[in-house]
Tab-separated table of C-alpha atoms in Angstrom:
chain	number	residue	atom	x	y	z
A	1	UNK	CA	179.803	134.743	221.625
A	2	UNK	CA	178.439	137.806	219.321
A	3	UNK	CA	175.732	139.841	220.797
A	4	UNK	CA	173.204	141.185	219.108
A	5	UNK	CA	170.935	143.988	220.763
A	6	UNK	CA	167.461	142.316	219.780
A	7	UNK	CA	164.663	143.860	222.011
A	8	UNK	CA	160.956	143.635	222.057
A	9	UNK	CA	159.046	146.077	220.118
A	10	UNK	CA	155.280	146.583	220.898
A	11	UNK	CA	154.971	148.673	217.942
A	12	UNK	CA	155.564	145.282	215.614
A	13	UNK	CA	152.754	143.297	217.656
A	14	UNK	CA	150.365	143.810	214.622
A	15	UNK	CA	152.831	142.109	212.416
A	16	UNK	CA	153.302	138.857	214.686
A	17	UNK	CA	151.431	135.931	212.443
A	18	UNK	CA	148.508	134.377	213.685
A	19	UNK	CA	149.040	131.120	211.405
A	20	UNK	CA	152.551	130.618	212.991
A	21	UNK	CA	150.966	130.478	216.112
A	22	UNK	CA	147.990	128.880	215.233
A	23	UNK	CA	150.509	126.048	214.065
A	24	UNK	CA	152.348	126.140	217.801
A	25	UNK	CA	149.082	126.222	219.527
A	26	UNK	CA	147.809	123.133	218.002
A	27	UNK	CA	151.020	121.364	217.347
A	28	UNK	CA	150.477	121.604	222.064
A	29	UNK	CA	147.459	120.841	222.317
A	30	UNK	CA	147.890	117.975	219.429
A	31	UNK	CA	150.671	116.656	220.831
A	32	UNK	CA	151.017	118.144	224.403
A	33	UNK	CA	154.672	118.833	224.212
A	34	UNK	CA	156.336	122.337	223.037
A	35	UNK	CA	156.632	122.297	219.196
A	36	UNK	CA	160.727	121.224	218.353
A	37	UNK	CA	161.551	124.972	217.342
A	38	UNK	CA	160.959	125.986	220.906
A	39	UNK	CA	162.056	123.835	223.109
A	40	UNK	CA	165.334	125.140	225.001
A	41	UNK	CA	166.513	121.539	226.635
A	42	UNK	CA	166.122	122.920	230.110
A	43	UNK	CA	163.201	121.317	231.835
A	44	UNK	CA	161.573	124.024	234.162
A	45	UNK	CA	162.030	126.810	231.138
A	46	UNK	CA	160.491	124.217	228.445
A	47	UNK	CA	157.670	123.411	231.444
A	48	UNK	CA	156.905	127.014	231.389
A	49	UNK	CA	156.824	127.905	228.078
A	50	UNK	CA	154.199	124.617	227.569
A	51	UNK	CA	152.081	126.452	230.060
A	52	UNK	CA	152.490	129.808	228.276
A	53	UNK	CA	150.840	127.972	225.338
A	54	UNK	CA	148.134	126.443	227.481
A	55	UNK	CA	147.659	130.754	227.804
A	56	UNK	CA	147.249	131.238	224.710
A	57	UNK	CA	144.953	128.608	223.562
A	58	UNK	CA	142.361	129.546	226.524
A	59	UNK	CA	142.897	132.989	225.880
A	60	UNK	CA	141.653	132.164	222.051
A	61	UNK	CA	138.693	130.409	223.594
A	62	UNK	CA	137.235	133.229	225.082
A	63	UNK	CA	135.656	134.598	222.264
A	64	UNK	CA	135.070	132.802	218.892
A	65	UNK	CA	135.419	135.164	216.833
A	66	UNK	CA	138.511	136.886	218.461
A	67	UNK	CA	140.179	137.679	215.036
A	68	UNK	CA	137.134	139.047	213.221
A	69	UNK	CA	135.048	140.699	215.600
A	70	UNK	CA	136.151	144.394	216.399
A	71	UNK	CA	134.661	145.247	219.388
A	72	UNK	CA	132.057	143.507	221.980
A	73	UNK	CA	129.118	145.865	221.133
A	74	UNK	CA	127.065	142.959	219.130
A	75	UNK	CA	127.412	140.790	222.719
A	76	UNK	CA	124.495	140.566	225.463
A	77	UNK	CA	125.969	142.421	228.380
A	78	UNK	CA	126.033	139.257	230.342
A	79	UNK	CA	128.213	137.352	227.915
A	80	UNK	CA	130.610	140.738	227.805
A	81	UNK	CA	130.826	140.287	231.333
A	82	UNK	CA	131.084	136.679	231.521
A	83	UNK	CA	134.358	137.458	229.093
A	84	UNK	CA	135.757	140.258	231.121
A	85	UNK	CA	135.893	138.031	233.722
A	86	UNK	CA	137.419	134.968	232.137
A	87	UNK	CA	140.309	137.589	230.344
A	88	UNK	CA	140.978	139.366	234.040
A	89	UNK	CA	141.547	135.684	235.479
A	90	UNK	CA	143.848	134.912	232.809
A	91	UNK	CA	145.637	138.331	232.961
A	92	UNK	CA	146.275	137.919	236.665
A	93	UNK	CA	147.425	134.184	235.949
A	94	UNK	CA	149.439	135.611	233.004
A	95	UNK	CA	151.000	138.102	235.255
A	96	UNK	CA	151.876	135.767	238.312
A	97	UNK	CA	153.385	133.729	235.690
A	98	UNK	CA	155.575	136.091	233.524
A	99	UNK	CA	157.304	137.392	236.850
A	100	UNK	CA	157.873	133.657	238.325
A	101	UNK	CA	159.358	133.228	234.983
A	102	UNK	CA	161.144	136.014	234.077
A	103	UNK	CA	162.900	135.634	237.861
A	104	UNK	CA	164.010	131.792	237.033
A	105	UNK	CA	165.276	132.751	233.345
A	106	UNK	CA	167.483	135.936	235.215
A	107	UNK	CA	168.493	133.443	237.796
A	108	UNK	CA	170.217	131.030	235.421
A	109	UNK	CA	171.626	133.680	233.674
A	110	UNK	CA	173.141	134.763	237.133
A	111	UNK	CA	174.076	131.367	238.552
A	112	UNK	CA	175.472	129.967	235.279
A	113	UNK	CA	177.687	132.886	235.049
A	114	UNK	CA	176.381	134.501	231.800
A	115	UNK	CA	175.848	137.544	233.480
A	116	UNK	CA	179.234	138.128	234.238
A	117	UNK	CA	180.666	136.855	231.102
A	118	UNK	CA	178.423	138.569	228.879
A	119	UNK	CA	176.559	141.489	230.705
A	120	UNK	CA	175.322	142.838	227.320
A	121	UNK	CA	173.562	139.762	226.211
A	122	UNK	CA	171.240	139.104	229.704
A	123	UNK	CA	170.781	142.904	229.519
A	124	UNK	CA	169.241	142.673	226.379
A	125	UNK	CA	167.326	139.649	227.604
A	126	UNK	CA	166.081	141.174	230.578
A	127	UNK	CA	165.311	144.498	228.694
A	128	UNK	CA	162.908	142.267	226.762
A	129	UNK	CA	161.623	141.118	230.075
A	130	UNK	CA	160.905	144.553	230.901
A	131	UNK	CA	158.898	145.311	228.133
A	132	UNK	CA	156.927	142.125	227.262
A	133	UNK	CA	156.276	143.239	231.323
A	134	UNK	CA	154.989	146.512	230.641
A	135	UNK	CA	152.635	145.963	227.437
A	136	UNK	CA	150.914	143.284	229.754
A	137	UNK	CA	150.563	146.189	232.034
A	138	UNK	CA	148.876	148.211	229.471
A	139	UNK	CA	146.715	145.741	228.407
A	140	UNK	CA	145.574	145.356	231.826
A	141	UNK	CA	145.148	148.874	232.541
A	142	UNK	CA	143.114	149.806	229.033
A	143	UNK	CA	140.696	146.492	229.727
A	144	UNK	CA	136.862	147.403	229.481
A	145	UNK	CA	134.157	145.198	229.049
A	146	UNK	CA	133.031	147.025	225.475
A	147	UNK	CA	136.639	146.240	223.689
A	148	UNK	CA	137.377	142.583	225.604
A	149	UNK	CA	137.792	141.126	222.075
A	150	UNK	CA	140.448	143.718	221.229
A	151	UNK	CA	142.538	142.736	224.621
A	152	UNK	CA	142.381	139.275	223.556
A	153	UNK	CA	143.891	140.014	220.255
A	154	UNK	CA	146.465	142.484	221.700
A	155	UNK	CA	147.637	139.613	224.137
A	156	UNK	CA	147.317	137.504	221.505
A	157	UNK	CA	149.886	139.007	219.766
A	158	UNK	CA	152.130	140.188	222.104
A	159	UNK	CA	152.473	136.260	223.250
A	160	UNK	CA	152.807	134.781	219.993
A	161	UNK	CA	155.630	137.403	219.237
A	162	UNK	CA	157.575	135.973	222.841
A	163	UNK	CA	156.819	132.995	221.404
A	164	UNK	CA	158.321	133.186	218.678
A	165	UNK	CA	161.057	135.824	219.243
A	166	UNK	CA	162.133	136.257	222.583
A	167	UNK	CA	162.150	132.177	223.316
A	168	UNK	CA	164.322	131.860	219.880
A	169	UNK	CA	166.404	134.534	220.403
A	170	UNK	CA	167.150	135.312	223.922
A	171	UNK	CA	165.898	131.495	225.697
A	172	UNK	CA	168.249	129.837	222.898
A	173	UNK	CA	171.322	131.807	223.782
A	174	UNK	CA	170.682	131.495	227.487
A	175	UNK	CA	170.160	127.670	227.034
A	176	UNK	CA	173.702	127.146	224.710
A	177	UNK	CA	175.802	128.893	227.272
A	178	UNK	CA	174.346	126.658	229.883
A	179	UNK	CA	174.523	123.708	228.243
A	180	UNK	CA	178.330	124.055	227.441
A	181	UNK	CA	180.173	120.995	228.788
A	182	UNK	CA	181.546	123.092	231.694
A	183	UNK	CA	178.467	124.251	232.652
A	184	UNK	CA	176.707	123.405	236.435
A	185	UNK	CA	173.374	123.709	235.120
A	186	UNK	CA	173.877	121.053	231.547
A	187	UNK	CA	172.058	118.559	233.201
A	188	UNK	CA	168.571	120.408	234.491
């Protein structure tokens, strides 16, 4: 198997499209399945990754003009609190969540042997981990009830690029290996 050190890089979150999501975003809530490009075959990580959409989408309902409006100065205070509040539920959802499944993702790679075989690859993978990990952190950290709007668009971002990147890149080489024909874990 050829690795490829492929990381996440905050510093690219601006360039993550908006439209691509978009499309993902309503193809789930259309549909209520993960769109075909992301779905890995294994049921728990596919489960998850339906309800990191479900993120997403009520993330983008928070404000309704998330992509135009720069900050939340032109909001009564009570609706720029109401939104604070909604955006620190979903963070500490959105937390809970990325660590539950960041630990099942690292335990396939352990109990389907990947680790061992190919310690470079789940490296890289869990390096990614680690850092979609820590810009939630930041996000968290810099949240204030003047620049909401600008969270939402941060997080925004940063999900739409795992979306798109880490779950076709690191999820889809996790999910081959397992689903090899000598694999324990083909059939979950």
């Amino acid at each position: 198997m050829a690795w490829q050190s492929v990381v996440f890089d905050p510093s690219k979150m601006a360039s993550a499209s908006v439209d691509v999501s978009s499309e993902l975003v309503a193809h789930w809530l259309a549909n209520g399945e993960l769109p075909p490009a992301l779905v890995t075959g294994h049921k728990l990580i596919d489960f998850e990754h339906c309800f990191l959409l479900s993120i997403i989408a009520d993330l983008r309902r928070v404000c309704s003009n998330y992509t135009g409006q720069s900050d939340c100065g032109t909001c009564s205070d009570d609706l720029q609190g109401q939104c604070e509040s909604l955006v620190v539920g979903m963070l500490g959802d959105l937390f809970a969540f990325i660590l539950d499944h960041f630990k099942t993702e690292e335990a396939v790679m352990r109990e389907s042997l990947l680790l061992m075989v190919d310690r470079n690859i789940c490296e890289a993978h869990m390096e990614d981990h680690a850092a979609i990990s820590s810009k939630v952190q930041e996000i968290v950290s810099s949240l204030d009830s003047r620049h909401v709007v600008a969270r939402i668009r941060e997080l925004d971002a940063l999900l739409t690029r795992w979306l798109v990147n880490h779950i076709a890149l690191h999820d889809q080489i996790l999910m081959r290996w397992i689903s090899r024909d000598d694999s324990m874990h083909k059939h979950l």
